[in-house]
Each structure stands twice: as C-alpha cells, then as structure tokens.
Coordinates of C-alpha atoms and ligand atoms in Angstrom, one line a residue:
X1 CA -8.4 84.7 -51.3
X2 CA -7.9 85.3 -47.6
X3 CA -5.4 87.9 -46.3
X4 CA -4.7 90.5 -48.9
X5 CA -0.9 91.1 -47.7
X6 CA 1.4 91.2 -50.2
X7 CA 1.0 87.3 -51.2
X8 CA -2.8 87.5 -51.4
X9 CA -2.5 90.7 -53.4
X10 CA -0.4 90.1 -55.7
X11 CA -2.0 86.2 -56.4
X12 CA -5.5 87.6 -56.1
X13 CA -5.1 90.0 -58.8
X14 CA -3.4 88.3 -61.2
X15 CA -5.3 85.2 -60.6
X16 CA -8.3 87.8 -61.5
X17 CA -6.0 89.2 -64.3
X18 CA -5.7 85.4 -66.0
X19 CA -9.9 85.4 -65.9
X20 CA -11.2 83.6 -63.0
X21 CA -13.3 85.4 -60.7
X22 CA -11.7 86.2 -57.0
X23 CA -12.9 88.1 -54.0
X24 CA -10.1 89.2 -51.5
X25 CA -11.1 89.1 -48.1
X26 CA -8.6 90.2 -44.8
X27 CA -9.4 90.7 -41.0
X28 CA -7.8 94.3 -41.5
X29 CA -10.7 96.3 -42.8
X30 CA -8.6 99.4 -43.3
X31 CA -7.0 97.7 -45.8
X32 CA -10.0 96.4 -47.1
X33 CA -11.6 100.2 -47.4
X34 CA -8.7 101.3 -49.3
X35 CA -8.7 98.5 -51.5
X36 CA -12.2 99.4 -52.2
X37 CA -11.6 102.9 -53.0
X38 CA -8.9 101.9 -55.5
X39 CA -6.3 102.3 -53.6
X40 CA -3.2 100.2 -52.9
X41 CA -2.0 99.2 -49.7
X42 CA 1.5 98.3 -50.7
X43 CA 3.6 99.3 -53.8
X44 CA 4.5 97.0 -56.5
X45 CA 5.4 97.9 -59.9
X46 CA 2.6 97.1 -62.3
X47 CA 0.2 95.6 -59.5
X48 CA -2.4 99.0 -59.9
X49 CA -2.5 98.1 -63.4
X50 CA -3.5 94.8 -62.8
X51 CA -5.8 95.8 -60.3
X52 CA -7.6 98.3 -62.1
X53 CA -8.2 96.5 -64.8
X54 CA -9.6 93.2 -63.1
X55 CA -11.6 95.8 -60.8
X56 CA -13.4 96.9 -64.1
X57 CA -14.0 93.9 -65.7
X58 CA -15.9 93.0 -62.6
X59 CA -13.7 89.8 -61.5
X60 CA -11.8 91.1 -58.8
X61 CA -13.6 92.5 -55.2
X62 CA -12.6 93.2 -52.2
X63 CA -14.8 92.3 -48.8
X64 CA -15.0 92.6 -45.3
X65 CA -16.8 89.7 -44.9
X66 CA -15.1 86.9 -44.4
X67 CA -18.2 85.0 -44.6
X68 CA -19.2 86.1 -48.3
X69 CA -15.4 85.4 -49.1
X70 CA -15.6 81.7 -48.2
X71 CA -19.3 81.1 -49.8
X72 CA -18.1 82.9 -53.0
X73 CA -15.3 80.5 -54.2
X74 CA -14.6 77.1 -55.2
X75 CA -10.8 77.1 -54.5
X76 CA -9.8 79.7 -51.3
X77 CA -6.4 80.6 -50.9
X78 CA -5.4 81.1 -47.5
X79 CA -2.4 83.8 -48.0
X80 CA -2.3 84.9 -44.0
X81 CA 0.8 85.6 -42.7
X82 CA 2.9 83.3 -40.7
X83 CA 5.4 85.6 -38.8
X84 CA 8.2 84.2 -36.4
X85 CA 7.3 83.6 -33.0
X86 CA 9.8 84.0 -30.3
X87 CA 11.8 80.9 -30.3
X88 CA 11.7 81.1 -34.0
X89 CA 8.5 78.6 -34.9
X90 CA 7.0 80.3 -38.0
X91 CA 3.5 81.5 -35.8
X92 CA 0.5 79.2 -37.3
X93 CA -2.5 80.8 -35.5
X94 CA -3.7 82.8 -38.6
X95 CA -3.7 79.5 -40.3
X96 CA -5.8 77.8 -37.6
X97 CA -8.5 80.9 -37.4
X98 CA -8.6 80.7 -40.7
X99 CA -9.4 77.1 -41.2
X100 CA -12.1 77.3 -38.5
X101 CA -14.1 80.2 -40.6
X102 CA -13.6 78.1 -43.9
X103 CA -15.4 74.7 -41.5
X104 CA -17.9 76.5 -40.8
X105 CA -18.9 78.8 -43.2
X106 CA -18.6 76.5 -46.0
X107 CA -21.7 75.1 -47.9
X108 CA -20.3 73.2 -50.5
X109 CA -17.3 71.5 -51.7
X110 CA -14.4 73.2 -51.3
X111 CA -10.8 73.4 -52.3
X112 CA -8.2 74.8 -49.5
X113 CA -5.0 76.2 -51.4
X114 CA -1.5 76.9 -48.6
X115 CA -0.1 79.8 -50.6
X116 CA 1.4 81.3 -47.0
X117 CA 4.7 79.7 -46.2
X118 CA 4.5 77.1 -44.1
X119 CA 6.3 74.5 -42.2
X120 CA 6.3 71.0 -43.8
X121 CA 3.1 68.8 -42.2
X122 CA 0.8 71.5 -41.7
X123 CA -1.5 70.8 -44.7
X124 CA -1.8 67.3 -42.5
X125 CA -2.7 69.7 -39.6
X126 CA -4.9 72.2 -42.2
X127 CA -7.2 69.1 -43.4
X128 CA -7.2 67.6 -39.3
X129 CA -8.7 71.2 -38.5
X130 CA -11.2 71.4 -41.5
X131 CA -12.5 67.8 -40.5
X132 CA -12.5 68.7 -36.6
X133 CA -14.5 72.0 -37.3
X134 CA -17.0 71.5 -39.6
X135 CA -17.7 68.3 -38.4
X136 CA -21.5 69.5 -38.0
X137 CA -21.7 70.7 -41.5
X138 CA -21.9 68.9 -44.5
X139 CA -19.0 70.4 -46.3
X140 CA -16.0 68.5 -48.0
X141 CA -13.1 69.3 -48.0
X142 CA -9.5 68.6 -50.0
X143 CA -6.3 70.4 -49.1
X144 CA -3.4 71.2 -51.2
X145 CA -0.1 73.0 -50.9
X146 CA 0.9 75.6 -53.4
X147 CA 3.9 77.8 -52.7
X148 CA 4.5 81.1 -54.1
X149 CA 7.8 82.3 -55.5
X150 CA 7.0 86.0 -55.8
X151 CA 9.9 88.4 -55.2
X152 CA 8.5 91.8 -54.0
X153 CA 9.5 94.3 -57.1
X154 CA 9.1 91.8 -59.8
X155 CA 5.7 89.8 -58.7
X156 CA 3.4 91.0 -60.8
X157 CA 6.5 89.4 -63.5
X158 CA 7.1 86.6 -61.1
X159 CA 3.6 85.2 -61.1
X160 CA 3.1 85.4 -64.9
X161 CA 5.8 84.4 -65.7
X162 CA 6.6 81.8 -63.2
X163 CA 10.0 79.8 -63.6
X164 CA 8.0 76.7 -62.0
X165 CA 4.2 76.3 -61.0
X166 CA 4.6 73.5 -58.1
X167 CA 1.5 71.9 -56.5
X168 CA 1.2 69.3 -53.2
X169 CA -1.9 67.7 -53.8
X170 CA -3.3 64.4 -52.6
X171 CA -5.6 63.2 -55.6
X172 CA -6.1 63.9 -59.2
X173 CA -9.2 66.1 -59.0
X174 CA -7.2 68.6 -56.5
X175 CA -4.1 68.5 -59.0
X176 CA -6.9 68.9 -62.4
X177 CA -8.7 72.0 -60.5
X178 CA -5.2 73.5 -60.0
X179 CA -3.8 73.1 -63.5
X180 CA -7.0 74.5 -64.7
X181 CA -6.6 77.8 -62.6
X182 CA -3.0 78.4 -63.8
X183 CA -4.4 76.9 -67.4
X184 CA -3.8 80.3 -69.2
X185 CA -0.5 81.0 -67.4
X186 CA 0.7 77.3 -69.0
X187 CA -1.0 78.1 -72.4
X188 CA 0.3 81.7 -72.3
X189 CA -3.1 83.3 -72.5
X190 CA -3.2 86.4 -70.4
X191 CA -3.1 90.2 -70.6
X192 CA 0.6 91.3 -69.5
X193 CA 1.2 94.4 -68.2
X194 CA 4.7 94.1 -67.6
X195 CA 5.9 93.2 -71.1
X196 CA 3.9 96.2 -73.2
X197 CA 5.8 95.3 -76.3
X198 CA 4.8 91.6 -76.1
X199 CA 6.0 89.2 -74.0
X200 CA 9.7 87.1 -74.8
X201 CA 8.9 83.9 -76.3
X202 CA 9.8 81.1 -73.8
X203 CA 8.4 77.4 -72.9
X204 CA 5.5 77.2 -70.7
X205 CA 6.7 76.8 -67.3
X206 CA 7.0 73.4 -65.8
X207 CA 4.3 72.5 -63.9
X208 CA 5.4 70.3 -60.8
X209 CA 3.0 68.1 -59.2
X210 CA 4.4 66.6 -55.7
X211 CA 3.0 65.2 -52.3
X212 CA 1.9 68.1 -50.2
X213 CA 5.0 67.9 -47.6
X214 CA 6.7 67.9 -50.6
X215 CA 5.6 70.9 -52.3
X216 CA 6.0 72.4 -48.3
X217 CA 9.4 71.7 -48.3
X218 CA 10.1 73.2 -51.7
X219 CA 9.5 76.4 -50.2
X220 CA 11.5 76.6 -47.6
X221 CA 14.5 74.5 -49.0
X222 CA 14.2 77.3 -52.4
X223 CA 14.4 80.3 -50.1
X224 CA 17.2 79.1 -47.6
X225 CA 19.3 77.7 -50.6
X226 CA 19.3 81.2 -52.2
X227 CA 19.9 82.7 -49.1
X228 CA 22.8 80.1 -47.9
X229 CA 24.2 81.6 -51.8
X230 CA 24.2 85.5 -50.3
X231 CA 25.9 84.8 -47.3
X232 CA 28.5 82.3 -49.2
X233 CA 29.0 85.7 -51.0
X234 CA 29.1 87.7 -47.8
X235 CA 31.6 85.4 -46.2
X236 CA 33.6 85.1 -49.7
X237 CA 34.1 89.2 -49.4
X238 CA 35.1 89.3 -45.9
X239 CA 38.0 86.7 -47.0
X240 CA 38.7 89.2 -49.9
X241 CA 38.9 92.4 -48.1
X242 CA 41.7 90.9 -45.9
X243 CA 43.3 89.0 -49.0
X244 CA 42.9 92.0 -51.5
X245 CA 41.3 90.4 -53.6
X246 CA 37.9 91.6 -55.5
X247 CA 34.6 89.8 -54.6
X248 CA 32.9 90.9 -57.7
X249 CA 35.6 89.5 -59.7
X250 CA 35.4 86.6 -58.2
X251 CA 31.6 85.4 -58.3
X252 CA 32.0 87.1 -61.9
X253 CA 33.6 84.2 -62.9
X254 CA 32.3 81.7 -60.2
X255 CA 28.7 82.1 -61.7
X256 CA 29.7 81.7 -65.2
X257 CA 29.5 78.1 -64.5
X258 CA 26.0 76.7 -65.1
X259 CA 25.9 74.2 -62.1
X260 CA 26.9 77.2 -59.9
X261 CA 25.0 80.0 -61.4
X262 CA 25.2 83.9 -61.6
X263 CA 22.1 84.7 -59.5
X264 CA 22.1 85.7 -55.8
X265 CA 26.1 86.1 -55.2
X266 CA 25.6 89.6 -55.0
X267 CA 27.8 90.5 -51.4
X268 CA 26.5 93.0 -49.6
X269 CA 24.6 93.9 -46.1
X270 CA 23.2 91.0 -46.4
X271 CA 19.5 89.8 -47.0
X272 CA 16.4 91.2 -45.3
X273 CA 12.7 90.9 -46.0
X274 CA 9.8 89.2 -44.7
X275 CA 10.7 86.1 -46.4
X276 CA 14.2 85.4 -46.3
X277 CA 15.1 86.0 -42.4
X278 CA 12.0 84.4 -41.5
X279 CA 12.2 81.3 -43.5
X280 CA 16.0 80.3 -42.9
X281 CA 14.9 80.9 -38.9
X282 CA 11.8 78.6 -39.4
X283 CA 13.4 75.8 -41.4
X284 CA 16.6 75.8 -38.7
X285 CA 13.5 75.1 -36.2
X286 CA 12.1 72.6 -38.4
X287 CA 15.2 70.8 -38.7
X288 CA 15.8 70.4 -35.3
X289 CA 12.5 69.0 -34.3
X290 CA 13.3 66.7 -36.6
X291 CA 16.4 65.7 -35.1
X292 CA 18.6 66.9 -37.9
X293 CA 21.3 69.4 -37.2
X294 CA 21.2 71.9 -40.1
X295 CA 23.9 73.5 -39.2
X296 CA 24.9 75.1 -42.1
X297 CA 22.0 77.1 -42.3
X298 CA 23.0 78.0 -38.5
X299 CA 25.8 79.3 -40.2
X300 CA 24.2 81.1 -43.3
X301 CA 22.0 82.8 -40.8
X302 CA 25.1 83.9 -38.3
X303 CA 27.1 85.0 -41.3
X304 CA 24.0 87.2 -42.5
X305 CA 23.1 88.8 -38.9
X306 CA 26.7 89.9 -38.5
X307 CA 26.3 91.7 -41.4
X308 CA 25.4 95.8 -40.2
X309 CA 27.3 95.1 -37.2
X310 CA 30.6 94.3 -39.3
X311 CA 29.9 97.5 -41.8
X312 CA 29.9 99.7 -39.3
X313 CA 33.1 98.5 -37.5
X314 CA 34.6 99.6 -40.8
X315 CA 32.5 102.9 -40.4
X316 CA 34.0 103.2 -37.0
X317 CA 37.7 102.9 -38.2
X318 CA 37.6 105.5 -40.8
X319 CA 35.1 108.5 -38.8
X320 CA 37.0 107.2 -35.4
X321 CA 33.7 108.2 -33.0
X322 CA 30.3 108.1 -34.4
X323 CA 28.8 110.4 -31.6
X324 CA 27.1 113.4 -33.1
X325 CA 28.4 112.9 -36.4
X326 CA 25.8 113.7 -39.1
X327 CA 25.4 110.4 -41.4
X328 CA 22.9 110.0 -44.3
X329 CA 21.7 106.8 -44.9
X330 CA 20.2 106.2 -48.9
X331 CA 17.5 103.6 -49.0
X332 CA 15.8 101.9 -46.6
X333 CA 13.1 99.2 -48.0
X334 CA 15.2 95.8 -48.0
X335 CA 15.8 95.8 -51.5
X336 CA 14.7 98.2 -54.3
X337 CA 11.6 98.9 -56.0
X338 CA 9.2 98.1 -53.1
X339 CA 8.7 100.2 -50.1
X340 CA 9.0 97.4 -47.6
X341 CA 11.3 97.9 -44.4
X342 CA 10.5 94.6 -42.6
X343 CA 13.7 92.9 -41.6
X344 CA 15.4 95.8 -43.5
X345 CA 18.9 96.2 -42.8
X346 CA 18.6 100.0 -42.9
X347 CA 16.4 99.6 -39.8
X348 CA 19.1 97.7 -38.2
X349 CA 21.4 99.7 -39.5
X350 CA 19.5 103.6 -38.2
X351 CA 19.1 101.8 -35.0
X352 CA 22.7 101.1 -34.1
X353 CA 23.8 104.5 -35.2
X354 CA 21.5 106.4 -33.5
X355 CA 22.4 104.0 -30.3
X356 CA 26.3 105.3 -30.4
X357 CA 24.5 108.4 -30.8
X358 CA 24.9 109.6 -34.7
X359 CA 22.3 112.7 -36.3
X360 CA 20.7 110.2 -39.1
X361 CA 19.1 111.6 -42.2
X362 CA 17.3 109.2 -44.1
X363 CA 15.8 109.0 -48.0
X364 CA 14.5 106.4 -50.0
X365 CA 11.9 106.9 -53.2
X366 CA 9.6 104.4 -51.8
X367 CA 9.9 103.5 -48.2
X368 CA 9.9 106.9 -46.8
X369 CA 6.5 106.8 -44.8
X370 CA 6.6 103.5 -43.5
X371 CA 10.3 104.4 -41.9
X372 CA 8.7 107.2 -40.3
X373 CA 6.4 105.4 -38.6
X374 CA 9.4 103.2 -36.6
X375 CA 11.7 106.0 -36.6
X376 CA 9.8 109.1 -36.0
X377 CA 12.4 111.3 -34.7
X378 CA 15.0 110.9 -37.4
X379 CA 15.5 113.7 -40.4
X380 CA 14.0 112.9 -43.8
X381 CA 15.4 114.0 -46.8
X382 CA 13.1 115.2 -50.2
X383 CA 16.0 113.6 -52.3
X384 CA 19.3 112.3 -51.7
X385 CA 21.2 115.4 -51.9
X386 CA 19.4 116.7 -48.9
X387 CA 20.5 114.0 -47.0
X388 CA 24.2 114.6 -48.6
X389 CA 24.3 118.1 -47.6
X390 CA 26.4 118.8 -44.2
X391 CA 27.0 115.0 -43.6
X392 CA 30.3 113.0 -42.4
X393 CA 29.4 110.4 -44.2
X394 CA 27.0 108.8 -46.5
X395 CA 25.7 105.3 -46.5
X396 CA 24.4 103.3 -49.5
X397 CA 22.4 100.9 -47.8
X398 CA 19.8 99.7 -50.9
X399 CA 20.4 99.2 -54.1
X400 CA 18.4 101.9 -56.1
X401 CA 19.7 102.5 -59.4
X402 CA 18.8 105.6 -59.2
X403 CA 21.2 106.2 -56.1
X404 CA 23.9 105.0 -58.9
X405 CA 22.4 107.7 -61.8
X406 CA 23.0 110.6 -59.0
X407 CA 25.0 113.7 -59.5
X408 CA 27.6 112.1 -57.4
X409 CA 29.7 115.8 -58.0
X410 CA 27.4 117.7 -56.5
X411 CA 27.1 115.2 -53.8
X412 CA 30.8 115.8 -53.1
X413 CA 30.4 119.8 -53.3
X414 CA 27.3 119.0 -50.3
X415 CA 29.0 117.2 -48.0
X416 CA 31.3 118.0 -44.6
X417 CA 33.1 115.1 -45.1
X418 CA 32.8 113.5 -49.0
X419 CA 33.3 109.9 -47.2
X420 CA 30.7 107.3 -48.9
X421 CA 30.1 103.4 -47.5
X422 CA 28.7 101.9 -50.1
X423 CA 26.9 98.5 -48.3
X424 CA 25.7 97.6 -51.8
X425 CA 28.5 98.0 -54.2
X426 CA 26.5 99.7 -56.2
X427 CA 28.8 102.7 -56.9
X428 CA 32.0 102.1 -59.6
X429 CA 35.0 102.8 -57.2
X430 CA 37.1 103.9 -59.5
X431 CA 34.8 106.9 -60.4
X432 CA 34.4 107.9 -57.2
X433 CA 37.9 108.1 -56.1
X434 CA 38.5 110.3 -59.6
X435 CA 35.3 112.2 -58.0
X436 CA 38.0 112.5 -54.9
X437 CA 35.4 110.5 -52.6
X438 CA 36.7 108.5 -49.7
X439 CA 34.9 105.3 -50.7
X440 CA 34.7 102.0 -48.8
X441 CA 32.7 99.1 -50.5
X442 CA 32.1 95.4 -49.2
X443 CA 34.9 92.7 -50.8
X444 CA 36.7 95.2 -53.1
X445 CA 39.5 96.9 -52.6
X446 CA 39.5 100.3 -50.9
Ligands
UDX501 C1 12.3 86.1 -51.9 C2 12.5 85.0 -52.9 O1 13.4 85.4 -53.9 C3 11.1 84.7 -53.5 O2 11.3 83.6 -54.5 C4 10.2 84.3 -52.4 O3 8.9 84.0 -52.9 C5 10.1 85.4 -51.4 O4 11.4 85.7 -50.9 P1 12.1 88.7 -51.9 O5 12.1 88.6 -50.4 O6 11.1 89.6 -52.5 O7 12.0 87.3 -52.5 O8 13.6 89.3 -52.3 P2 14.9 88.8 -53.0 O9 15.0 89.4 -54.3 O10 15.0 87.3 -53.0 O11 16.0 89.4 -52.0 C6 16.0 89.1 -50.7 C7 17.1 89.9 -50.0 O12 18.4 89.3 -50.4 C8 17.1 91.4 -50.3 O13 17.4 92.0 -49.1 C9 18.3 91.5 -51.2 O14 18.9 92.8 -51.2 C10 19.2 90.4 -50.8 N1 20.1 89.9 -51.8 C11 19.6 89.3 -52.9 C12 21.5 90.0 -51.6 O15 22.0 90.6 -50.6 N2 22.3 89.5 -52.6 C13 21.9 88.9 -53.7 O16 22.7 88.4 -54.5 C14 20.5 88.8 -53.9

C-alpha cells in the first residue's frame, strides 16, 4: 500500500482485516511514526478497531521505507493523492514518482493496483512508465484499475460491505489475483466491526470486471452523477424558496420512485470534500480535452460554488450589516462524523464572514484542531452553547445529529439575538419557531 491518506488507510487495513498481509508505506514519515505508535492520523469510526486488531495479528505494518514496501507485496496499491492543479487537471506527479520507485525497486513480478482517482488513460500512462523505468531490471509488470467508493464516516462500512467491487484489468490472471484479494469480502468471510450484532444478511456484492479506462471512468462518472443529484436539489430549493413551496416535500416524494431514487437530494450548502469538488473539476477537464462539452456538469459545479455566497445574502437580509456582529458557526468538517475540512464549506463560509468583518466562534466534535490550524485567530467553543452564548446569529453549517439532540431552549436563553441559519436543514422548523427562534432554512418556508 503506498500513501496511507485516508484511501490507503482505510483499504490497507481492511484489506489486513479480510487476512492478507499489507505493509503501508507514505513519503510523510510523521504519519508513518504515529501510525507506528498506534496512533491514527485521521478519524474514522471503527478504523482503530480495525487497525488494532490487524496490528496484533501481525498482518498489518507500517514503514518508512518505501523500498521494503515495494519488495514486500505481490499486489501494491498506489493510493497517493491526486489533488487539482491550477487549471483544474487532477495533479498526476505522485502517480509518476510512484511508478518510478515500484520500476526500480521491484524484484519480482508484480501487480500495480490505481485505487487513487484518476483520469481515464492513465493506467495506459501507469504501465508506459513501469516499462520505461525498469527497463534495466528484470521485473514484470501488469496494471489494473480499481476504484474505491469509500465515503469518509462510513468506510470502514463502505469497504466491507461494498455495493459493487469493480476491476479494469487487461488479462485473466490480473482479474483472478483481484477476485482472490476481495475473495472473503464476496464469500462474506471477515471479522466486522461495524455490525457487532452480526452483520444484515444480503447478496454478495457484484463484482464488476471492465477494461481499465472503463473501470477509470466509473469513478469519475459515479461521483459527478451523485454530485450533479445535490446540486439538482440545490437548484430545486432556490426555485422553492421563491415559489413557497417545500424542497423536502418535494424530493420526499421525487425519490420514492426507484429509477430516481432517495439518496443524495438532500439541499443544502452544498457538497465539499476532497472527492466531490475535485472530481466534478477533473472530469469537466477531461471532457474537454476530449472535445466534448460537458456542460451540464459546468452547471452542477456553478450551481454548487454559489452555494455559501447565496446563504449568506439571506444572512445579510435578516442581520442587515455583518460587521462586528458575533456569529457562531456549528460544524465545520464537510460532512459529519469525520474531522475533515478540505473543501469544507464552513471554511468558505468563516472566510467570507470574517472578510465583511464578523467576530466567528466556531465548534465542531471532530474538526476542531484541523480548523485551527487554517483559522488560528478565530474563537473556539468547548461545545455548542459556548459558541451560542452572546451571538447574533447562529449557523448550522454540518449536519451533526448531535447539533439536532441540543438543548435548543437553553440555546435561546444564550443568545443576543435567538436568530438560527440552518444551512443543513437539519433543525424541525416548526419546533424552533414554538422555541420563538428566528429560523431560516434552505427550500422551506420561513
Ligand atoms: C464521496 C462518494 O460518496 C464516495 O463514493 C467516494 O468514494 C468519495 O466521495 P464523501 O466525499 O466521503 O464520499 O462524502 P459524501 O457522503 O458523498 O458527501 C459529499 C458531500 O456532499 C458532503 O459535503 C455532503 O454534506 C454533501 N451532500 C451529500 C449533500 O449536500 N447532499 C446530499 O444529499 C448528500
């Protein structure tokens, strides 16, 4: 495994978890310390578990050494990020670096596994690289393509229980060594940790077997389809709020259809992430080399970056001047139950208040810490009510549902001004108003 970000954690560990034997390599060796002290660099329910227990039983290790990484294993999964470049190219040069240690450090056959998100045609590129580098050893080396669908809070979940295992591969003994990694996922023979009780009986997942641009494209086309979904929702509650109509209502009854679906028509602020943003950005990029005018992903995109500035236009029209009013913000990871901030739309959010010159006070049970490292200057709250107390105005900005099981009384009794934005709808509106809140939502009516 090389790059223990999030991906390569997460796969690493359960890969360990399901019995093979992995060692997790990244350039970053303070991760790599606190790995090897037991710690975890990122949180994700149930991944310690996981960890721990695969640490134990001796089949998962962490190393600096890239070297001892690549000489270890049979199959290596690159899972190095690919972050957006400038003009919005997803940035290969990990990829590359990478593909040059595995050339030349490799001393037998070996099986290189895409799990980062890629652009379509770079396993081509991958397999050009292996055969240009190592073309003084005596290596072999087959290529395949296996995207990931993890979703940060649920992954552990995610990978073993996927809804779909999908492999690019170019010959049979590539597609037999993957299906006998992810054999005990498919037979259901695995330890889970997130299902104590036993896990629900279901049908082993399907497992898809596809060219290796094909199983590329997968990717991207899965992520920017759900995120085309979020800002058809987004769009759909704008055209509510002016028609007074209620968006929840409305994609209620939308997703009861099967071909339409309930998932991911949630309206909101919109979708952040390392995945979502980046990947919509990438594929637009891809399309148009390609000569194809995608533009309703143009549009997707545009709907979803209008987003904070939108919310706060309402903010603006009910607190009139934002200057020096004191505003709390509640949640700041991009979604809840990790502690991630990238592309968070709290960080947008903090950012353009604090530009028209608002006092922010921030809290979030997870993301705390990592906020305070962009935003060092800003007041942190222990809980929620700190950040309640003396404020104008309150912002919901993730989806915590523990924000929802607060004592949204006492709330009222702490602020200046009980005004609440709820950027989630995560709060029932009618409660609030008995509560004697001034409470704005996204799509519902005031
Ligand atoms: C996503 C994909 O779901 C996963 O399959 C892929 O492997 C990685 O990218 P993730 O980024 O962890 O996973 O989060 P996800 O649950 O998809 O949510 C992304 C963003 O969309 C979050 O900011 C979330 O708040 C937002 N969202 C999601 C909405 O605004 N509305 C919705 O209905 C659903």
């Amino acid at each position: 495994m090389i790059g223990c970000g999030y991906v390569g954690l997460v796969t690493g560990a359960c890969l360990a978890e399901i019995g093979h034997e992995v060692v997790c390599t990244d350039n970053d060796e303070a991760k790599i310390r606190t790995l090897q002290a037991g710690q975890l660099p990122i949180y994700e329910p149930h991944l310690d578990q996981v960890v721990e227990r695969a640490r134990a039983q001796k089949r998962l290790s962490f190393t600096s050494d890239v070297h001892e990484a690549i000489r270890s294993g049979d199959a290596i999964f690159i899972c190095v990020g690919t972050p957006p470049l400038e003009n919005g190219d997803a940035d290969l040069s990990a990829i590359d670096r990478v593909a040059k240690w595995i050339a030349t450090e490799s001393r037998s056959p070996k099986l290189v596994v895409e799990k980062s998100t890629v652009p379509v045609q770079t396993g081509q590129q991958l397999k050009r690289a292996l055969a240009v580098y190592g073309r003084n050893g005596g290596a072999t080396f087959q290529v395949a393509s296996n995207p990931e669908f993890l979703r940060e809070g649920t992954a552990v979940g995610d990978f073993l229980h996927p809804d779909r295992i999908v492999i690019g591969v170019e010959n049979k003994t590539a597609e037999e060594k993957l299906r006998e990694i992810y054999r005990p996922i498919l037979e259901k023979r695995f330890h889970c940790p997130v299902h104590t009780k036993g896990c629900p009986s279901s049908d082993p997942p399907p497992f898809v077997v596809t060219t290796i641009n094909s199983a590329e494209l997968i990717k991207h086309a899965s992520n920017s389809f759900l995120a085309l979904k979020i800002s058809y929702a987004n769009a759909l509650a704008d055209l509510c709020e002016k028609l007074d109509a209620n968006v929840e209502e409305v994609t209620r009854a939308m997703g009861l259809d099967p071909r339409i679906g309930p998932q991911f028509l949630r309206a909101g602020l919109g979708f952040g992430g390392f995945c979502f943003p980046k990947d919509i950005q990438a594929f637009i990029r891809l399309a148009e080399r390609a000569g194809v005018d995608f533009a309703l992903l143009k549009e997707a995109e545009g709907i979803n970056k209008r987003r904070i500035a939108q919310f706060l236009e309402k903010a603006r029209r009910v607190l009139w001047v934002l200057k020096e009013k004191k505003v709390g913000i509640l949640g700041l990871a991009f979604k809840p139950n990790t502690d991630d901030i990238r592309f968070a739309p709290a960080i947008d959010m903090i950012r353009q208040l604090l530009a028209e010159g608002a006092h922010v006070s921030a809290y979030d049970p997870e993301a705390v810490e990592k906020t305070r490292a962009v935003y060092p200057k800003i007041h942190y709250g222990a809980d929620a009510y700190e950040v309640a107390k003396d404020s104008d105005a309150v912002f919901v900005v993730t989806e915590w549902p523990e924000f929802r099981a607060l004592d949204w009384k006492r709330i009222h009794g702490l602020m200046a001004r009980p005004l609440v934005f709820d950027g989630r709808n995560l709060l029932d509106a009618a409660e609030m108003k008995r509560l004697g809140f001034e409470y704005h939502s996204v799509g519902r009516p005031d």
